[in-house]
Amino acid sequence: MALVRPENQQQARLVRLLRDGPRSRVELGDLLGLSRTTLTTELDQLVARGLVETAGPAASRGGRRSSLLRLSAGVRFASVVIAADRITVAVTDGELNVLAETGEPAEVRSGPEAVIGRAVELVGKLRAESGVAELTGVGVALPGPVDNGTSIAPAVLPGWQRFPVRDAFATELGCPALVDNDANVLALGEQHAGIGRTFEDFLYLKLGTAIGCGLVLGGSLYRGATSSAGDIAHLPLDEDGPTCVCGEIGCLEAYCGDAGLVKAALAAARSGRSTALAARNTAAGTLTVPDVAAAAIAGDPAAQTLVRDTARRLGQVLVGLVSFFNPGIVVIGGAPDGLGHILLAEVRGVVYRRSAPVATGTMPIVLSDLADRAAVVGGARLASDHVFTVD
Amino acid sequence: MALVRPENQQQARLVRLLRDGPRSRVELGDLLGLSRTTLTTELDQLVARGLVETAGPAASRGGRRSSLLRLSAGVRFASVVIAADRITVAVTDGELNVLAETGEPAEVRSGPEAVIGRAVELVGKLRAESGVAELTGVGVALPGPVDNGTSIAPAVLPGWQRFPVRDAFATELGCPALVDNDANVLALGEQHAGIGRTFEDFLYLKLGTAIGCGLVLGGSLYRGATSSAGDIAHLPLDEDGPTCVCGEIGCLEAYCGDAGLVKAALAAARSGRSTALAARNTAAGTLTVPDVAAAAIAGDPAAQTLVRDTARRLGQVLVGLVSFFNPGIVVIGGAPDGLGHILLAEVRGVVYRRSAPVATGTMPIVLSDLADRAAVVGGARLASDHVFTVD
């Protein structure tokens, strides 16, 4: 089957509406302001192209019965989420519901050929299991800056610099491929299936190994002049703070990324400030973010201080971002298990206390309730935004 | 004459193109992808509505001679720029060239009735002098946050809170009125007549009494969820800095606004750190920003340190903003006379040293070369963006 895409703006608007769920003919006409004749013509073409199908009669609104339309079962997207230590892949339907998902540990530093090869195998496995003959598109998330379908961050992804990731997936999977950084993909997932759905302008803050954010402005992802909008990992917070992986001093990520938190936890363990962390470090030979979380939840004061310090610094950065960008909502994802609410309380305290009321008076700050699903949905959304658009 | 506006999207696109200067019929058709028939129909209507006129034959491109079209002499915009201590008004043609401009000192704290009344008189005077019978629209800049045509910043504009500024101008001048904060209006001026013209995404940083910025994203001014995008004046830089007019401690404006600079200069004069500033303070009984500039230019080390400290703090804030927003260019306006280049050098040093190369590698940081003209052109642009748009 050759690739089918909408042929004109009206068809593109129709399939994007149907991506949010089935609609009756009458609703589609009303929402897009199309005459009955135009609507029929465009829908007939979309049906003929295999993009749309009839799903039976719509619920009656009085008057003549309208039929229900939906994206056809031939529309299938794949998502590939490449993290520093893991690959996750999924297959979705046209409405971006996840039909099948799998993942496994992977070392991104083993280079693009190995990682992409394995991701392609995993997608193939899912397609075979779920009977997906053709893919309509694939969206790929990389754990670092991306420009024009390639990685541009040698420090984070050694060996990936300028590797043609997009072209490799497009060739291997035989469908359009789109590549973006993980924070942008997470923001897209939140826009499609999370609370971001109801906001035109929002900020998604991603915590974890790397810190980043995704900006949705006027209903679209904003990437900036050179695709690096939202790259806040290396904002300098302090001129004499910890050394960052990037080589600079006092970056946000050096304080608030997973590695920074673990480093601070090890210092607390070794200095005797935290008996809980010291005991765990002695037992396991090292510490992890879950160890810090467990200690904080168990009431260890030093671990709690670490978490609150992290949240306070995130809050200080957010004060600047929300004053500048004035989003409708801030969504925080990737908080360590069990720590989300402690982090959130502290972040809210700082942001609401030190921001202009006009910018934050009605702005919620919430934890993402999609967890890992945001990334796979976001990958599918990335692909579908491209395929469901006419240039 | 009743208000004439474009009647459909094609007419709106035609008048917006002609706002940038006269075009031949052939160029207009090519740029908008319109058939000769459609183009003729829409242009005929625009001519009939008094918006467009023929300006003679276009330069030959070989083949049949095309005629040149331009916005008609009936299209006239007014700009009103209300600063803390001054009113400036201008009248422009449809291409936003300033036909006449005047201004006078005014105390914004005397309240909206007095200030608006005087601004309306000044506009009337300009109209009489330049023979402008009808205004197509008026754009108004206020020195503080604006939402929905009213001022929402009691601290900066006492007495103006929620006063219907837009409605007052619309009624008095008998044309559509648009109101925005000065930083946004300056950014619009830069977009129309300055270097911003060649960038889809840029950041305009406004210095002076109040500090603010305007963001142009994808070719449009971005105002945020509650019209406060770019309000960076009260970003907290330090927990134990100077007290700000807003009542908080260590705000950007408390350091880098005119009042903050003067306060620091007075401290330098009184402590004996600056003989130049001390002498000036003794002679004049106080200090002004031009005094600080004169002392810095004359080589007074303490005054130069003040200027560099100001620039360094602005630079630190810009590092965050450009990482987050990834603009194509940063334009700085409102720098004190004679200090622009000293400020710029220091700001560039900080931003280029501490930002991600991917965000700032190709991003220029420049001083606005429009000076005060940016505001009056921006006011006209604000009005014309509205009038030349079809909902």
mmCIF file of C-alpha atoms in Angstrom, chain A residues 152 201 203 213 215 217 222-232 235-236 239 248-249 251 316 319-321 323-328 353-354 358-359 362, chain B residues 152 201 203 213 215 217 222-232 235-236 239 248-249 251 316 319-321 323-328 353-354 358-359 362:
data_model
loop_
_atom_site.group_PDB
_atom_site.id
_atom_site.type_symbol
_atom_site.label_atom_id
_atom_site.label_comp_id
_atom_site.label_asym_id
_atom_site.label_seq_id
_atom_site.Cartn_x
_atom_site.Cartn_y
_atom_site.Cartn_z
ATOM 1 C CA ILE A 152 23.411 17.340 17.712
ATOM 2 C CA ASP A 201 -0.065 27.397 25.858
ATOM 3 C CA LEU A 203 5.147 24.285 29.628
ATOM 4 C CA CYS A 213 11.281 21.314 28.716
ATOM 5 C CA LEU A 215 6.764 24.423 24.980
ATOM 6 C CA LEU A 217 2.356 27.750 22.089
ATOM 7 C CA TYR A 222 7.486 25.647 19.574
ATOM 8 C CA ARG A 223 11.016 24.601 18.623
ATOM 9 C CA GLY A 224 12.798 27.954 18.303
ATOM 10 C CA ALA A 225 15.120 29.347 15.683
ATOM 11 C CA THR A 226 17.578 26.439 15.796
ATOM 12 C CA SER A 227 15.413 23.692 17.318
ATOM 13 C CA SER A 228 16.814 24.179 20.794
ATOM 14 C CA ALA A 229 13.918 25.924 22.540
ATOM 15 C CA GLY A 230 13.381 24.447 25.982
ATOM 16 C CA ASP A 231 16.968 23.252 26.443
ATOM 17 C CA ILE A 232 17.331 24.499 29.986
ATOM 18 C CA LEU A 235 21.311 27.119 32.658
ATOM 19 C CA PRO A 236 23.922 28.413 35.082
ATOM 20 C CA GLU A 239 29.199 30.365 39.650
ATOM 21 C CA GLU A 248 30.577 23.997 33.005
ATOM 22 C CA ILE A 249 29.975 24.859 36.640
ATOM 23 C CA CYS A 251 24.259 24.110 35.661
ATOM 24 C CA GLN A 316 13.678 29.340 40.930
ATOM 25 C CA VAL A 319 9.882 31.600 38.168
ATOM 26 C CA GLY A 320 11.886 33.040 35.289
ATOM 27 C CA LEU A 321 10.339 30.809 32.657
ATOM 28 C CA SER A 323 7.230 35.198 33.921
ATOM 29 C CA PHE A 324 8.719 35.211 30.473
ATOM 30 C CA PHE A 325 6.435 32.743 28.735
ATOM 31 C CA ASN A 326 3.182 33.102 30.700
ATOM 32 C CA PRO A 327 1.905 29.561 30.092
ATOM 33 C CA GLY A 328 -1.610 28.419 30.928
ATOM 34 C CA ARG A 353 5.650 33.265 46.068
ATOM 35 C CA ARG A 354 8.090 34.844 43.635
ATOM 36 C CA VAL A 358 -0.742 38.364 36.771
ATOM 37 C CA ALA A 359 1.361 35.555 35.266
ATOM 38 C CA THR A 362 -4.583 31.266 37.571
ATOM 39 C CA ILE B 152 -3.657 45.961 35.080
ATOM 40 C CA ASP B 201 11.436 34.526 16.091
ATOM 41 C CA LEU B 203 13.346 38.743 21.523
ATOM 42 C CA CYS B 213 10.532 42.241 26.720
ATOM 43 C CA LEU B 215 8.483 38.115 21.972
ATOM 44 C CA LEU B 217 7.235 33.901 17.553
ATOM 45 C CA TYR B 222 3.258 36.208 21.556
ATOM 46 C CA ARG B 223 1.305 37.501 24.544
ATOM 47 C CA GLY B 224 0.933 34.374 26.686
ATOM 48 C CA ALA B 225 -2.020 32.847 28.484
ATOM 49 C CA THR B 226 -2.884 36.004 30.448
ATOM 50 C CA SER B 227 -1.187 38.692 28.317
ATOM 51 C CA SER B 228 1.835 38.884 30.570
ATOM 52 C CA ALA B 229 4.464 37.108 28.474
ATOM 53 C CA GLY B 230 7.738 39.003 28.571
ATOM 54 C CA ASP B 231 7.108 40.663 31.936
ATOM 55 C CA ILE B 232 10.549 40.005 33.324
ATOM 56 C CA LEU B 235 12.390 38.295 38.188
ATOM 57 C CA PRO B 236 14.163 37.687 41.484
ATOM 58 C CA GLU B 239 17.421 37.039 47.947
ATOM 59 C CA GLU B 248 9.944 42.483 46.678
ATOM 60 C CA ILE B 249 13.685 42.101 47.119
ATOM 61 C CA CYS B 251 14.152 42.049 41.292
ATOM 62 C CA GLN B 316 22.557 36.440 33.191
ATOM 63 C CA VAL B 319 21.155 33.388 29.228
ATOM 64 C CA GLY B 320 18.034 31.784 30.681
ATOM 65 C CA LEU B 321 15.672 33.398 28.221
ATOM 66 C CA SER B 323 18.192 28.919 26.206
ATOM 67 C CA PHE B 324 14.506 28.562 26.813
ATOM 68 C CA PHE B 325 13.145 30.463 23.822
ATOM 69 C CA ASN B 326 15.917 30.033 21.235
ATOM 70 C CA PRO B 327 15.235 33.263 19.321
ATOM 71 C CA GLY B 328 16.827 34.103 15.987
ATOM 72 C CA ARG B 353 30.019 32.432 27.347
ATOM 73 C CA ARG B 354 27.242 30.826 29.328
ATOM 74 C CA VAL B 358 23.345 25.310 19.734
ATOM 75 C CA ALA B 359 21.040 28.089 20.943
ATOM 76 C CA THR B 362 24.302 31.952 15.179
#
